[in-house]
Amino acid sequence: MNVDISIIIPTLNEKENINELVERIRKSLNDIKYEIIFVDDGSKDGTIEEIEKLKKKYKNIKLIERGSRRGLSSAFLDGVKYSDGKYIVLMDADLQHPPELLKVMYEKALEGYDLVIASRYIKGGKIENWSIIREFISKTAIFIAYIFLPETLKVKDPLSGYFLIKKDLLDNFKVSDPFSYKVLLDILVKVNYNKLIEIPYTFKERKYGRSKLGKKIIFSYLKQVFLLFNISQFIKFYLVGLSGIVINLLALYLLIFYFPFYISSFLAILISIIWNFILNDLFVFKTKKRKFLERFLLFLGGRGLLSKPIQYLSALLLYYIFGINYLLSQFIAIFIAAIINWVFTKGIVYGK
């Protein structure tokens, strides 16, 4: 079957949304070859019966019945297995993801983008009728992703549940947790895509049914971040950083015999940065998309123009404004700089 787009839609008690969703997809993609793959996890409200009616009416609708809750991420993978399209779309069944955006996403794919993300947080995107608490939870979750998974740094909405991806990129793709809800997070960390773009959309208020956001989803997200977090790489990165302190002090000890302190200190810092870069480049980060000189200049700039100034200003702020002990102020400032170094190095210097 020659299909351009396979649209995977996980369902659980979405009977009232199904017919409108299918009709809006049909209008959006009326001149494009597509299929809809519903993956149901044991709906009890008549969702399956509605889909069966639509299957008889339209030949491009498939249904995978799984009988019980097995997780959104595994639903996505099961949908991919049964798909025939060149591109895969994941979207919700609750009409919060506007089907009218599908054609725009496909057009971007034809322009050469491997991954097209419908974004709530770039210019032009917005969310309807969210409480301050829910917005805070969403922004905090993104911040957590940026810190622990810097591969997501270039994306404004790394937790979007609405995206299109080239199917070929999913050949060996496995999710960190089949019960996780944020498939895109796994893709951003694991998939070797080339070109990515975000397009704005309005995240609509749910018309029918109940939102599935709750404590379970929050804990599932934290578990997913932990599973995706490369702990061994993180440890290696900071061991290299500690070795850089030793090199800094050793270089200063040797240079002080030949140069005044202000020159010796500067050269010692530069030598330690070069040392850190070489070790990180050789032993910590295996994926290198940028050229050597570009990586080095970014690495040098990240420390000289970003983390070190922030470290210095943070120490001054904590000591003079908040009255914190000078040693504790310096320690906290070093910790802040260390986090910035990790995020910048992994997300920008060695990012996708």
CSV table of N, CA and C in Angstrom, one decimal, residues 55-158:
chain,number,residue,atom,x,y,z
A,55,LYS,N,-14.2,2.1,10.1
A,55,LYS,CA,-13.4,1.1,9.3
A,55,LYS,C,-14.2,0.6,8.1
A,56,LYS,N,-15.4,0.4,8.4
A,56,LYS,CA,-16.3,-0.1,7.3
A,56,LYS,C,-16.5,1.0,6.2
A,57,LYS,N,-16.5,2.2,6.7
A,57,LYS,CA,-16.8,3.4,5.9
A,57,LYS,C,-15.6,3.8,5.1
A,58,TYR,N,-14.4,3.8,5.7
A,58,TYR,CA,-13.2,4.2,5.1
A,58,TYR,C,-12.1,3.1,5.2
A,59,LYS,N,-11.5,2.8,4.1
A,59,LYS,CA,-10.6,1.7,4.0
A,59,LYS,C,-9.2,2.0,4.5
A,60,ASN,N,-8.9,3.3,4.8
A,60,ASN,CA,-7.6,3.7,5.3
A,60,ASN,C,-7.5,3.8,6.8
A,61,ILE,N,-8.4,3.1,7.5
A,61,ILE,CA,-8.4,3.1,9.0
A,61,ILE,C,-8.1,1.7,9.5
A,62,LYS,N,-7.1,1.7,10.4
A,62,LYS,CA,-6.8,0.4,11.1
A,62,LYS,C,-7.0,0.6,12.6
A,63,LEU,N,-7.2,-0.6,13.2
A,63,LEU,CA,-7.4,-0.6,14.7
A,63,LEU,C,-6.6,-1.7,15.3
A,64,ILE,N,-5.8,-1.4,16.3
A,64,ILE,CA,-5.1,-2.3,17.1
A,64,ILE,C,-5.7,-2.4,18.5
A,65,GLU,N,-6.3,-3.5,18.8
A,65,GLU,CA,-6.9,-3.6,20.2
A,65,GLU,C,-5.9,-4.3,21.1
A,66,ARG,N,-5.5,-3.7,22.2
A,66,ARG,CA,-4.6,-4.3,23.1
A,66,ARG,C,-5.2,-4.7,24.4
A,67,GLY,N,-6.5,-4.4,24.6
A,67,GLY,CA,-7.2,-5.0,25.7
A,67,GLY,C,-7.0,-4.3,27.1
A,68,SER,N,-5.9,-3.8,27.4
A,68,SER,CA,-5.6,-3.2,28.7
A,68,SER,C,-4.5,-2.1,28.5
A,69,ARG,N,-4.4,-1.3,29.5
A,69,ARG,CA,-3.4,-0.2,29.5
A,69,ARG,C,-2.0,-0.8,29.4
A,70,ARG,N,-1.3,-0.4,28.3
A,70,ARG,CA,0.1,-0.9,28.1
A,70,ARG,C,1.0,0.3,27.9
A,71,GLY,N,0.5,1.5,28.0
A,71,GLY,CA,1.4,2.7,27.9
A,71,GLY,C,1.3,3.4,26.5
A,72,LEU,N,1.4,4.7,26.5
A,72,LEU,CA,1.4,5.5,25.3
A,72,LEU,C,2.6,5.2,24.4
A,73,SER,N,3.8,5.1,25.0
A,73,SER,CA,5.0,4.9,24.2
A,73,SER,C,4.9,3.5,23.4
A,74,SER,N,4.5,2.5,24.1
A,74,SER,CA,4.3,1.2,23.5
A,74,SER,C,3.2,1.2,22.4
A,75,ALA,N,2.2,2.0,22.6
A,75,ALA,CA,1.1,2.2,21.6
A,75,ALA,C,1.7,2.8,20.4
A,76,PHE,N,2.6,3.8,20.5
A,76,PHE,CA,3.3,4.4,19.4
A,76,PHE,C,4.1,3.3,18.6
A,77,LEU,N,4.9,2.5,19.3
A,77,LEU,CA,5.7,1.5,18.7
A,77,LEU,C,4.9,0.5,18.0
A,78,ASP,N,3.8,0.0,18.6
A,78,ASP,CA,2.9,-0.9,17.9
A,78,ASP,C,2.3,-0.3,16.7
A,79,GLY,N,1.9,1.0,16.7
A,79,GLY,CA,1.4,1.6,15.6
A,79,GLY,C,2.4,1.7,14.4
A,80,VAL,N,3.6,1.9,14.8
A,80,VAL,CA,4.7,2.0,13.8
A,80,VAL,C,4.9,0.7,13.1
A,81,LYS,N,4.8,-0.4,13.8
A,81,LYS,CA,4.9,-1.8,13.3
A,81,LYS,C,3.9,-2.1,12.2
A,82,TYR,N,2.7,-1.5,12.4
A,82,TYR,CA,1.6,-1.8,11.4
A,82,TYR,C,1.4,-0.7,10.4
A,83,SER,N,2.4,0.2,10.4
A,83,SER,CA,2.2,1.4,9.5
A,83,SER,C,2.8,1.1,8.1
A,84,ASP,N,2.3,1.8,7.1
A,84,ASP,CA,2.8,1.7,5.7
A,84,ASP,C,3.3,3.0,5.2
A,85,GLY,N,3.2,4.1,6.0
A,85,GLY,CA,3.6,5.4,5.5
A,85,GLY,C,5.1,5.7,5.5
A,86,LYS,N,5.4,6.7,4.7
A,86,LYS,CA,6.8,7.2,4.7
A,86,LYS,C,7.1,8.0,5.9
A,87,TYR,N,6.1,8.7,6.4
A,87,TYR,CA,6.2,9.5,7.6
A,87,TYR,C,5.2,9.1,8.6
A,88,ILE,N,5.6,9.2,9.9
A,88,ILE,CA,4.8,8.8,11.0
A,88,ILE,C,4.3,10.0,11.8
A,89,VAL,N,3.1,10.1,12.1
A,89,VAL,CA,2.6,11.2,13.0
A,89,VAL,C,2.0,10.6,14.3
A,90,LEU,N,2.3,11.2,15.4
A,90,LEU,CA,1.7,10.8,16.7
A,90,LEU,C,0.8,12.0,17.1
A,91,MET,N,-0.5,11.7,17.4
A,91,MET,CA,-1.4,12.8,17.9
A,91,MET,C,-2.4,12.2,18.8
A,92,ASP,N,-2.9,13.0,19.7
A,92,ASP,CA,-4.0,12.6,20.6
A,92,ASP,C,-5.3,12.5,20.0
A,93,ALA,N,-6.2,11.7,20.6
A,93,ALA,CA,-7.6,11.5,20.1
A,93,ALA,C,-8.5,12.6,20.6
A,94,ASP,N,-8.1,13.4,21.5
A,94,ASP,CA,-9.1,14.3,22.3
A,94,ASP,C,-9.3,15.6,21.7
A,95,LEU,N,-8.8,15.8,20.4
A,95,LEU,CA,-9.0,17.1,19.6
A,95,LEU,C,-8.2,18.3,20.2
A,96,GLN,N,-7.4,18.0,21.1
A,96,GLN,CA,-6.5,19.1,21.6
A,96,GLN,C,-5.4,19.4,20.6
A,97,HIS,N,-5.1,18.4,19.8
A,97,HIS,CA,-4.1,18.6,18.7
A,97,HIS,C,-4.9,18.8,17.4
A,98,PRO,N,-4.9,20.0,16.8
A,98,PRO,CA,-5.7,20.3,15.7
A,98,PRO,C,-5.3,19.5,14.4
A,99,PRO,N,-6.2,18.7,13.8
A,99,PRO,CA,-5.8,17.9,12.6
A,99,PRO,C,-5.5,18.8,11.4
A,100,GLU,N,-6.0,20.1,11.5
A,100,GLU,CA,-5.7,21.0,10.4
A,100,GLU,C,-4.2,21.3,10.2
A,101,LEU,N,-3.5,21.0,11.2
A,101,LEU,CA,-2.0,21.2,11.1
A,101,LEU,C,-1.3,20.1,10.4
A,102,LEU,N,-1.9,19.0,10.2
A,102,LEU,CA,-1.3,17.9,9.5
A,102,LEU,C,-0.7,18.2,8.2
A,103,LYS,N,-1.4,18.9,7.4
A,103,LYS,CA,-0.9,19.2,6.0
A,103,LYS,C,0.3,20.1,6.1
A,104,VAL,N,0.3,21.1,7.0
A,104,VAL,CA,1.5,21.9,7.2
A,104,VAL,C,2.7,21.1,7.6
A,105,MET,N,2.5,20.2,8.5
A,105,MET,CA,3.6,19.3,9.0
A,105,MET,C,4.2,18.5,7.8
A,106,TYR,N,3.3,18.0,7.0
A,106,TYR,CA,3.7,17.2,5.9
A,106,TYR,C,4.5,18.0,4.9
A,107,GLU,N,4.0,19.2,4.6
A,107,GLU,CA,4.7,20.1,3.7
A,107,GLU,C,6.1,20.4,4.2
A,108,LYS,N,6.3,20.6,5.5
A,108,LYS,CA,7.6,20.8,6.1
A,108,LYS,C,8.5,19.6,5.9
A,109,ALA,N,7.9,18.4,6.0
A,109,ALA,CA,8.7,17.2,5.8
A,109,ALA,C,9.2,17.1,4.3
A,110,LEU,N,8.3,17.5,3.4
A,110,LEU,CA,8.7,17.5,2.0
A,110,LEU,C,9.8,18.5,1.7
A,111,GLU,N,9.9,19.5,2.6
A,111,GLU,CA,11.0,20.5,2.4
A,111,GLU,C,12.4,19.9,2.9
A,112,GLY,N,12.3,18.8,3.5
A,112,GLY,CA,13.6,18.1,4.0
A,112,GLY,C,13.8,18.0,5.4
A,113,TYR,N,12.7,18.3,6.2
A,113,TYR,CA,12.9,18.2,7.7
A,113,TYR,C,12.5,16.7,8.1
A,114,ASP,N,13.4,16.1,8.9
A,114,ASP,CA,13.2,14.8,9.4
A,114,ASP,C,12.2,14.7,10.5
A,115,LEU,N,12.1,15.8,11.3
A,115,LEU,CA,11.3,15.8,12.5
A,115,LEU,C,10.6,17.1,12.5
A,116,VAL,N,9.2,17.1,12.5
A,116,VAL,CA,8.4,18.3,12.6
A,116,VAL,C,7.6,18.3,13.9
A,117,ILE,N,7.8,19.3,14.7
A,117,ILE,CA,7.2,19.3,16.0
A,117,ILE,C,6.1,20.4,16.1
A,118,ALA,N,4.9,20.0,16.5
A,118,ALA,CA,3.9,21.0,16.8
A,118,ALA,C,4.2,21.6,18.2
A,119,SER,N,4.4,22.9,18.2
A,119,SER,CA,4.9,23.5,19.5
A,119,SER,C,3.9,24.5,20.1
A,120,ARG,N,3.8,24.4,21.4
A,120,ARG,CA,3.0,25.3,22.1
A,120,ARG,C,3.7,26.5,22.6
A,121,TYR,N,5.1,26.5,22.5
A,121,TYR,CA,5.9,27.5,23.2
A,121,TYR,C,6.8,28.3,22.2
A,122,ILE,N,6.7,28.1,20.9
A,122,ILE,CA,7.4,29.1,20.0
A,122,ILE,C,6.4,30.2,19.7
A,123,LYS,N,6.9,31.2,19.1
A,123,LYS,CA,6.1,32.4,18.7
A,123,LYS,C,4.9,31.9,17.8
A,124,GLY,N,3.7,32.3,18.2
A,124,GLY,CA,2.5,31.9,17.5
A,124,GLY,C,1.8,30.8,18.2
A,125,GLY,N,2.4,30.0,19.0
A,125,GLY,CA,1.8,28.9,19.7
A,125,GLY,C,1.2,29.4,21.1
A,126,LYS,N,0.2,28.7,21.5
A,126,LYS,CA,-0.4,29.0,22.8
A,126,LYS,C,-1.2,27.9,23.4
A,127,ILE,N,-1.6,28.0,24.6
A,127,ILE,CA,-2.4,27.0,25.3
A,127,ILE,C,-3.7,27.7,25.8
A,128,GLU,N,-4.8,27.0,25.5
A,128,GLU,CA,-6.1,27.5,26.0
A,128,GLU,C,-6.5,27.0,27.4
A,129,ASN,N,-6.8,28.0,28.2
A,129,ASN,CA,-7.5,27.8,29.5
A,129,ASN,C,-6.7,26.8,30.4
A,130,TRP,N,-5.4,27.0,30.5
A,130,TRP,CA,-4.6,26.2,31.5
A,130,TRP,C,-4.5,27.0,32.8
A,131,SER,N,-4.6,26.3,33.9
A,131,SER,CA,-4.4,27.0,35.2
A,131,SER,C,-2.9,27.3,35.4
A,132,ILE,N,-2.7,28.2,36.3
A,132,ILE,CA,-1.3,28.6,36.6
A,132,ILE,C,-0.5,27.4,37.1
A,133,ILE,N,-1.1,26.5,37.8
A,133,ILE,CA,-0.4,25.3,38.4
A,133,ILE,C,0.0,24.4,37.2
A,134,ARG,N,-1.0,24.1,36.3
A,134,ARG,CA,-0.6,23.2,35.2
A,134,ARG,C,0.5,23.8,34.3
A,135,GLU,N,0.4,25.1,34.1
A,135,GLU,CA,1.4,25.7,33.3
A,135,GLU,C,2.8,25.7,34.0
A,136,PHE,N,2.8,25.8,35.3
A,136,PHE,CA,4.0,25.8,36.1
A,136,PHE,C,4.6,24.3,36.0
A,137,ILE,N,3.7,23.3,36.1
A,137,ILE,CA,4.2,21.9,36.0
A,137,ILE,C,4.8,21.7,34.6
A,138,SER,N,4.2,22.2,33.6
A,138,SER,CA,4.7,22.0,32.2
A,138,SER,C,6.1,22.7,32.0
A,139,LYS,N,6.2,23.9,32.5
A,139,LYS,CA,7.5,24.6,32.3
A,139,LYS,C,8.6,24.0,33.2
A,140,THR,N,8.2,23.5,34.4
A,140,THR,CA,9.2,22.9,35.2
A,140,THR,C,9.7,21.6,34.6
A,141,ALA,N,8.7,20.8,34.0
A,141,ALA,CA,9.1,19.6,33.3
A,141,ALA,C,10.1,19.8,32.2
A,142,ILE,N,9.9,20.9,31.4
A,142,ILE,CA,10.8,21.2,30.3
A,142,ILE,C,12.1,21.6,30.9
A,143,PHE,N,12.2,22.4,32.0
A,143,PHE,CA,13.4,22.8,32.6
A,143,PHE,C,14.2,21.6,33.1
A,144,ILE,N,13.5,20.6,33.6
A,144,ILE,CA,14.2,19.3,34.1
A,144,ILE,C,14.8,18.6,32.9
A,145,ALA,N,14.1,18.6,31.7
A,145,ALA,CA,14.6,18.0,30.5
A,145,ALA,C,15.8,18.7,30.0
A,146,TYR,N,15.8,20.0,30.1
A,146,TYR,CA,17.0,20.8,29.6
A,146,TYR,C,18.2,20.5,30.5
A,147,ILE,N,18.1,20.3,31.8
A,147,ILE,CA,19.2,20.1,32.7
A,147,ILE,C,19.7,18.7,32.5
A,148,PHE,N,18.9,17.7,32.6
A,148,PHE,CA,19.3,16.3,32.6
A,148,PHE,C,19.5,15.7,31.2
A,149,LEU,N,18.8,16.3,30.2
A,149,LEU,CA,18.8,15.8,28.8
A,149,LEU,C,19.1,16.9,27.9
A,150,PRO,N,20.3,17.4,27.9
A,150,PRO,CA,20.6,18.7,27.1
A,150,PRO,C,20.4,18.5,25.6
A,151,GLU,N,20.2,17.2,25.1
A,151,GLU,CA,19.9,17.0,23.7
A,151,GLU,C,18.6,17.7,23.3
A,152,THR,N,17.7,18.0,24.3
A,152,THR,CA,16.5,18.7,24.1
A,152,THR,C,16.6,20.2,24.1
A,153,LEU,N,17.8,20.7,24.3
A,153,LEU,CA,17.9,22.2,24.5
A,153,LEU,C,17.5,23.0,23.4
A,154,LYS,N,17.6,22.5,22.2
A,154,LYS,CA,17.3,23.4,21.0
A,154,LYS,C,15.8,23.4,20.7
A,155,VAL,N,15.0,22.6,21.4
A,155,VAL,CA,13.6,22.5,21.2
A,155,VAL,C,12.8,23.3,22.3
A,156,LYS,N,11.9,24.1,21.9
A,156,LYS,CA,11.1,24.9,22.8
A,156,LYS,C,10.1,24.0,23.5
A,157,ASP,N,9.6,23.0,22.8
A,157,ASP,CA,8.5,22.2,23.4
A,157,ASP,C,8.9,20.7,23.2
A,158,PRO,N,9.9,20.3,24.0
A,158,PRO,CA,10.4,18.9,23.9
A,158,PRO,C,9.4,17.9,24.4
